[in-house]
Short mmCIF file of C-alpha atoms in Angstrom, two decimals:
data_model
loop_
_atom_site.label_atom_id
_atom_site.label_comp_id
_atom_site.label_asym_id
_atom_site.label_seq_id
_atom_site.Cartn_x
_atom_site.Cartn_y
_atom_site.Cartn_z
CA UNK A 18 143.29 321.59 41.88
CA UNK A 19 140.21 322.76 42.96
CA UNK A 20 139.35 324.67 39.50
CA UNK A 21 139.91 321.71 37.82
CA UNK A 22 137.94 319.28 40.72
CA UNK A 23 134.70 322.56 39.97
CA UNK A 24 135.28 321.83 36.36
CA UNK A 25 134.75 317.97 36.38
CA UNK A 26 132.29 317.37 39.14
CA UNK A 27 130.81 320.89 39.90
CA UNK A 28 131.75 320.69 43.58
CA UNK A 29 134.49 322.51 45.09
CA UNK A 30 136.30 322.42 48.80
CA UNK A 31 136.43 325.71 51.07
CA UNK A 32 137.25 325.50 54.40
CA UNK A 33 134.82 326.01 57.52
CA UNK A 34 134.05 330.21 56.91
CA UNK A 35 134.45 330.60 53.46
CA UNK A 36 132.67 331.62 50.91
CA UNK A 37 132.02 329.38 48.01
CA UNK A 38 133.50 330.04 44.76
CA UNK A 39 131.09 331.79 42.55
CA UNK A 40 130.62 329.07 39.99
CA UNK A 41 129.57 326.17 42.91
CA UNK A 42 126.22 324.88 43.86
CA UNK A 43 126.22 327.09 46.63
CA UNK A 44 127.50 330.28 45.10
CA UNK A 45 123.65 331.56 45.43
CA UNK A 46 124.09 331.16 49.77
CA UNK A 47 127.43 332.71 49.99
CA UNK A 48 128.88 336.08 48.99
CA UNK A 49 131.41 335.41 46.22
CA UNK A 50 134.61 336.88 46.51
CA UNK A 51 135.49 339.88 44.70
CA UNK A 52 138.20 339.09 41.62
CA UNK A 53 141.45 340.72 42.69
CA UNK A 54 142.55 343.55 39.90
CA UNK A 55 144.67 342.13 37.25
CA UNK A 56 148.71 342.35 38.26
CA UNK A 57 150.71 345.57 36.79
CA UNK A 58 152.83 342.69 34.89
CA UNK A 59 149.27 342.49 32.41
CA UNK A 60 148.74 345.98 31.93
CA UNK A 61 149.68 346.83 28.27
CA UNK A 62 148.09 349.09 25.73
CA UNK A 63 145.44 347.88 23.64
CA UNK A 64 146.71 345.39 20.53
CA UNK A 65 144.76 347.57 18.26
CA UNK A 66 143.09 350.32 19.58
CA UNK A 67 140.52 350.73 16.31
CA UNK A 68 138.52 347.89 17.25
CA UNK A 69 139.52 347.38 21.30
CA UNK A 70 138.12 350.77 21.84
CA UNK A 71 134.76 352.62 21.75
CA UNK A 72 136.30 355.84 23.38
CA UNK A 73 137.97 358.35 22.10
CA UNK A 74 140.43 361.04 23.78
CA UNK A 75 138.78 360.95 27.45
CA UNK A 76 139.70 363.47 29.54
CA UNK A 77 140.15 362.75 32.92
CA UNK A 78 140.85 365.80 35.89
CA UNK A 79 143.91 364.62 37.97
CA UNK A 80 143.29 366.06 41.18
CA UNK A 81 143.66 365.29 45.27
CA UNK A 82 140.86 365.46 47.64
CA UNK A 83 139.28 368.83 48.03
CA UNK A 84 141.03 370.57 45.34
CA UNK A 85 137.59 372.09 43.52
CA UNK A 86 137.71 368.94 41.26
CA UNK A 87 133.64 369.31 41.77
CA UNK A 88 133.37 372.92 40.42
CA UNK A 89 135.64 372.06 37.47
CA UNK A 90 133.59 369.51 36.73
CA UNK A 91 130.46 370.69 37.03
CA UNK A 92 131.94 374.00 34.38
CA UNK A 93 133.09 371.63 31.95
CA UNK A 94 129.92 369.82 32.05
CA UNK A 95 128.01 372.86 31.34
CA UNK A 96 129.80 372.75 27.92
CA UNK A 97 128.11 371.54 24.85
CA UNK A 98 130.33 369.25 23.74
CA UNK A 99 131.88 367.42 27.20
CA UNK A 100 130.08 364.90 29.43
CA UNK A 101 131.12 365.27 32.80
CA UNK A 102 129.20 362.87 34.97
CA UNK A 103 129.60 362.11 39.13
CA UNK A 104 133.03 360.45 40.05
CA UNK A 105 133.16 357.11 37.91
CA UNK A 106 135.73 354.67 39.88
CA UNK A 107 135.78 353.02 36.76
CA UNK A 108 139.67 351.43 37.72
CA UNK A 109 137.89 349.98 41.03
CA UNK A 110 135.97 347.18 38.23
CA UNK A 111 137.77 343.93 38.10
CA UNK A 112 137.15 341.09 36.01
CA UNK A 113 137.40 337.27 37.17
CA UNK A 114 137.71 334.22 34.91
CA UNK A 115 135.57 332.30 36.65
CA UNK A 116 137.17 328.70 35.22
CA UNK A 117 140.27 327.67 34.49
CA UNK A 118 138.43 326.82 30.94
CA UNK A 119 137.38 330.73 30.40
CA UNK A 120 140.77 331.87 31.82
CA UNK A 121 142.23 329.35 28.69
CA UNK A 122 139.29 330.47 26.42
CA UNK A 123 140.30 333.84 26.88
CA UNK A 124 144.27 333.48 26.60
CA UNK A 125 143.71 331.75 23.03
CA UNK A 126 141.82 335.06 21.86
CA UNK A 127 144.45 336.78 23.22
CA UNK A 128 142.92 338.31 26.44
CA UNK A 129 144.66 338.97 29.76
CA UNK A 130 142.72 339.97 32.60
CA UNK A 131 143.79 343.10 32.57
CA UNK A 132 142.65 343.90 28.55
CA UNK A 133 139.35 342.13 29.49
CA UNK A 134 139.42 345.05 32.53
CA UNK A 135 140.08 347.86 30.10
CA UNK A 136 137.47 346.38 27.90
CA UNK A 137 134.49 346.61 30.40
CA UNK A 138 135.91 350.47 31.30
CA UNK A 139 135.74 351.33 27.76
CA UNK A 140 132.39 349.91 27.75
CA UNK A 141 131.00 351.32 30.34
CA UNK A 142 132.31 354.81 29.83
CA UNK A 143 131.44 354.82 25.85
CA UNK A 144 127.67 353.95 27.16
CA UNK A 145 127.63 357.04 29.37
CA UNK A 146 129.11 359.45 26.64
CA UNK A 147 126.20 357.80 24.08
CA UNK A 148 123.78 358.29 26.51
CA UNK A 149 124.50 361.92 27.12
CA UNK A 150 124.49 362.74 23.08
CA UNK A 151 127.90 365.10 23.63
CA UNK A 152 130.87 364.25 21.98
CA UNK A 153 133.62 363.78 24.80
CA UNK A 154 133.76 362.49 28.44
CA UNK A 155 135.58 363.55 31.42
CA UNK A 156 136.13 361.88 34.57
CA UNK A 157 137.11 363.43 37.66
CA UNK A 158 138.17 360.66 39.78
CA UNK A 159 140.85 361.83 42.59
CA UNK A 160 141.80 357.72 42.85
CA UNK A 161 142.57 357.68 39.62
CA UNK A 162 145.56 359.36 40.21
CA UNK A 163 146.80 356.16 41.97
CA UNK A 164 146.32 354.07 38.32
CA UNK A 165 147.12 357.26 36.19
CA UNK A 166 149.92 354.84 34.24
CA UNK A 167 147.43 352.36 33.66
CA UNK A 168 144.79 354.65 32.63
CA UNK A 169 147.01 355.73 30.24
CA UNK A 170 147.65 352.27 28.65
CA UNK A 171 144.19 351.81 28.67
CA UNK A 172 143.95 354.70 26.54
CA UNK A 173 146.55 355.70 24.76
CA UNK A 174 144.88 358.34 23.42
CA UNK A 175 143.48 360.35 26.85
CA UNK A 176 144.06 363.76 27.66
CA UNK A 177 144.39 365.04 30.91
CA UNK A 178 144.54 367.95 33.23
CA UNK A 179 145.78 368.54 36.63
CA UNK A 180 143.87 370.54 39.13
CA UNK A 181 146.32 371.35 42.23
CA UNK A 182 145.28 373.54 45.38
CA UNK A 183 147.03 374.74 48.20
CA UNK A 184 148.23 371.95 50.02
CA UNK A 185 146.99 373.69 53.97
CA UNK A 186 143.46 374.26 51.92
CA UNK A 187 143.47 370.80 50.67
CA UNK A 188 144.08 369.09 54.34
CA UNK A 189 141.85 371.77 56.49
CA UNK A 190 138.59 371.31 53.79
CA UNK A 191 139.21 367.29 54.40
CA UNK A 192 139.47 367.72 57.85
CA UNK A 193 136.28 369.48 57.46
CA UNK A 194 133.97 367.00 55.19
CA UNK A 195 134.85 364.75 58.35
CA UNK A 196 136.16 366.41 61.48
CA UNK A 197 135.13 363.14 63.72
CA UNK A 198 137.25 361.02 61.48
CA UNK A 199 140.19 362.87 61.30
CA UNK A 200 141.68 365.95 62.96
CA UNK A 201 143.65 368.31 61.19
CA UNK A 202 146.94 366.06 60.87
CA UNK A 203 145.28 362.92 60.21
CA UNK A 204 143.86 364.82 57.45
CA UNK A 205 147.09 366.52 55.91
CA UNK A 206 148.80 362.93 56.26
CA UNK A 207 145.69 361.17 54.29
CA UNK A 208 145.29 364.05 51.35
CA UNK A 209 149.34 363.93 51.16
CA UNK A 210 148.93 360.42 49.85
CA UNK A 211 146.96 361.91 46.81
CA UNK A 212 149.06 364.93 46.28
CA UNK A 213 151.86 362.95 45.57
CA UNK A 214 149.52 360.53 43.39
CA UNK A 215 148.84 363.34 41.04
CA UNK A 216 152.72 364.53 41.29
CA UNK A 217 153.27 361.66 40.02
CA UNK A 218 150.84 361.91 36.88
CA UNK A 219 152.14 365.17 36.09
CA UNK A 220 155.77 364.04 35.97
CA UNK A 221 154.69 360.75 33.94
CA UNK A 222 152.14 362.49 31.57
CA UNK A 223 151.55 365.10 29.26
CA UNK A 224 148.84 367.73 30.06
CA UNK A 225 147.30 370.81 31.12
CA UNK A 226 147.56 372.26 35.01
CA UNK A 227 145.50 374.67 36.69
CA UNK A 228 145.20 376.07 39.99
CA UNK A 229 141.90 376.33 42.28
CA UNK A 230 142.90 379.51 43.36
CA UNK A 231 143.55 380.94 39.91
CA UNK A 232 140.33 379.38 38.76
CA UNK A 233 137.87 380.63 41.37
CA UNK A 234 139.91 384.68 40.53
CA UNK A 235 140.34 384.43 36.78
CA UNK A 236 137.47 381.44 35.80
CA UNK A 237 137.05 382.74 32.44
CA UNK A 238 140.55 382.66 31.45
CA UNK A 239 141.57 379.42 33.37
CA UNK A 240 138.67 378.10 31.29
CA UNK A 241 138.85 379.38 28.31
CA UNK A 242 142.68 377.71 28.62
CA UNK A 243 141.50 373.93 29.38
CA UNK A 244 139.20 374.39 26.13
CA UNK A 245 142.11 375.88 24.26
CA UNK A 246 144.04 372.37 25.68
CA UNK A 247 141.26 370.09 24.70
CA UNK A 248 140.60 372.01 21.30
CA UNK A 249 136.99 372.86 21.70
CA UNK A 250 136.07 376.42 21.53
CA UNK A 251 135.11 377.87 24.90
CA UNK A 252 131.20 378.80 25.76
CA UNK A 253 130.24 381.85 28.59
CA UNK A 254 127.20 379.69 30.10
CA UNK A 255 130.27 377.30 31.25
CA UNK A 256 130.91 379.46 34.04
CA UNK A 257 126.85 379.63 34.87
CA UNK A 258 126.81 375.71 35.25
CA UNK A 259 123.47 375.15 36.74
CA UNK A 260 121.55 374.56 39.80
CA UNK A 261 122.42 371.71 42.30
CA UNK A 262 120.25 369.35 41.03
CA UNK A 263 122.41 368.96 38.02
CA UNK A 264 125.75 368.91 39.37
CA UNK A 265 125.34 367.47 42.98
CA UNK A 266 125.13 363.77 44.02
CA UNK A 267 125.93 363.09 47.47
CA UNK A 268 128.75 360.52 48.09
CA UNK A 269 130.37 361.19 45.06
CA UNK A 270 131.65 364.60 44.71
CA UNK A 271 131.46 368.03 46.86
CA UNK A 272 127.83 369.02 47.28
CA UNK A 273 128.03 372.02 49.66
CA UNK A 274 127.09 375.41 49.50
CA UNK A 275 129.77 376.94 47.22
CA UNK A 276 128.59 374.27 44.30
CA UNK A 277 124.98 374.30 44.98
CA UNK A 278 125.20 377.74 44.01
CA UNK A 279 125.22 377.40 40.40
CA UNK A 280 128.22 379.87 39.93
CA UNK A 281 132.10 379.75 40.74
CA UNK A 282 132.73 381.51 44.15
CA UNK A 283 135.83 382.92 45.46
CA UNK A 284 137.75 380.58 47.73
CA UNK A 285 139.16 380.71 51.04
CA UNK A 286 142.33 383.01 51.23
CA UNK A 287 145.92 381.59 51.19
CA UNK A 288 146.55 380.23 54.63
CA UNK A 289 150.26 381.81 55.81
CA UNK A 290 153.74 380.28 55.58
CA UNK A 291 153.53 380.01 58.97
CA UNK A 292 150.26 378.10 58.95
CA UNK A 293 152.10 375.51 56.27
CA UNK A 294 153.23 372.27 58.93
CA UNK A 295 156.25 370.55 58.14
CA UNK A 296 154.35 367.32 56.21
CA UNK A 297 153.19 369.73 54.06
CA UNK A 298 156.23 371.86 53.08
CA UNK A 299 157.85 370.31 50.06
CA UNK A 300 154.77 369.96 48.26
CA UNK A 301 153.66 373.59 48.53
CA UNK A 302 157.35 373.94 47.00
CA UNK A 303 156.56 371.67 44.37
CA UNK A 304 153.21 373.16 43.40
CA UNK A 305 154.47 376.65 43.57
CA UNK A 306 153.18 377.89 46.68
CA UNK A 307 156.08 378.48 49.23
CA UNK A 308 159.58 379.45 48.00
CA UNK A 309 162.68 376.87 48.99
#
């Protein structure tokens, strides 16, 4: 009622508190609220992916929290060919109709909210590979994880590859980017939530999986491996990827020490079994990291 009482006399009725709706007269004096994503029940690949989509094949790097998702990225930036840019949160933009007249409008073109989402992604991510003249993108996103289904159907077409770690690394480094926030078990119970995101994505998806600890020993072969998987040859100044200037941006990624340096480091040893706590256990089964 109140879309349609905005549409026919511009005015529209909030209670004492609330913000106005964005298309009132006084949208400009009140923070609009933010469109809700569009409901799993729209999400659906794109009617024809030719002309829906800019993109082709993006890659994105399924990964928890503090898992080296940083260093990976910053190596396969360092490639001639891949575009691997600061953590994106691309599935975090929503799009709102506004009126019921555009919501209509767009129906009759065929447009749910959710296509008009994957539109804007496309969009925004085909504008960041032009602008970086290479030839593929990557994301490393850990929250993507959480959408990797509807990533997916935005793309039909995306590759991806799964970064695991440890699972006792994984909690102790994010009790350590924060230790004020969260002690050690407020940490393991937090990164749990993503290492059973990407779980997840590798039991719904097809793709390539590495390990942090066989990257930072072996980071020529695990590399030369993720180009064999994305079929681009692999290039030695990959594993020299470049001063921390290029590869750091606070907020949105690792930026300590180990990346600033320029080169892949070794990483922390294997904590013990007997260092693995309970919450922990099945996944360091899963990932291959404690015998049952």
């Amino acid at each position: 009622m109140n879309v349609a009482l905005g549409e026919f006399t511009g005015f529209h009725l909030t209670k004492m508190g609330e913000s106005a709706p964005a298309n009132s007269p006084k949208a400009g004096k009140a923070k609009a609220a933010k469109p809700a994503p569009a409901p799993a029940s729209e999400v659906r690949p794109p009617a024809d992916a030719r002309t829906d989509r800019l993109l082709r094949a993006p890659i994105f790097v399924m990964s928890p929290v503090r898992s080296g998702s940083t260093l990976l990225r910053s190596i396969l930036n360092a490639h001639s060919l891949l575009h691997a840019p600061h953590e994106l949160h691309v599935r975090r933009l929503t799009v709102g109709f506004g009126t019921g007249l555009a919501e209509r409008a767009m129906h009759a073109l065929g447009h749910n909210q959710a296509d008009l989402e994957h539109l804007l992604w496309d969009r925004v991510l085909h504008r960041e590979l032009l602008r970086s003249g290479k030839s593929h993108i990557v994301d490393k996103t850990p929250a993507n994880a959480f959408a990797f289904e509807r990533l997916a159907a935005c793309w039909p077409d995306a590759r991806f590859v799964f970064l695991l770690r440890h699972p006792v690394s994984i909690a102790r480094s994010w009790h350590e980017a924060d230790p004020e926030k969260r002690d050690f078990t407020e940490a393991a119970a937090d990164a749990l939530r993503y290492m059973k995101a990407v779980e997840r994505a590798r039991n719904g998806l097809k793709g390539h999986t590495i390990h942090y600890e066989d990257l930072t020993a072996d980071p020529e072969g695990q590399i030369r491996a993720v180009c064999d998987f994305l079929g681009i040859p692999f290039e030695a100044g990959m594993l020299r990827y470049g001063s921390a200037q290029t590869v750091v941006q606070k907020g949105l990624g690792d930026w300590k020490d180990k990346i600033r340096s320029g080169e892949v480091q070794k990483g922390r040893d294997l904590p013990d079994e007997s260092e693995i706590p309970d919450v922990l256990r099945p996944m360091s089964v899963s990932w291959g990291y404690l015998s049952k």
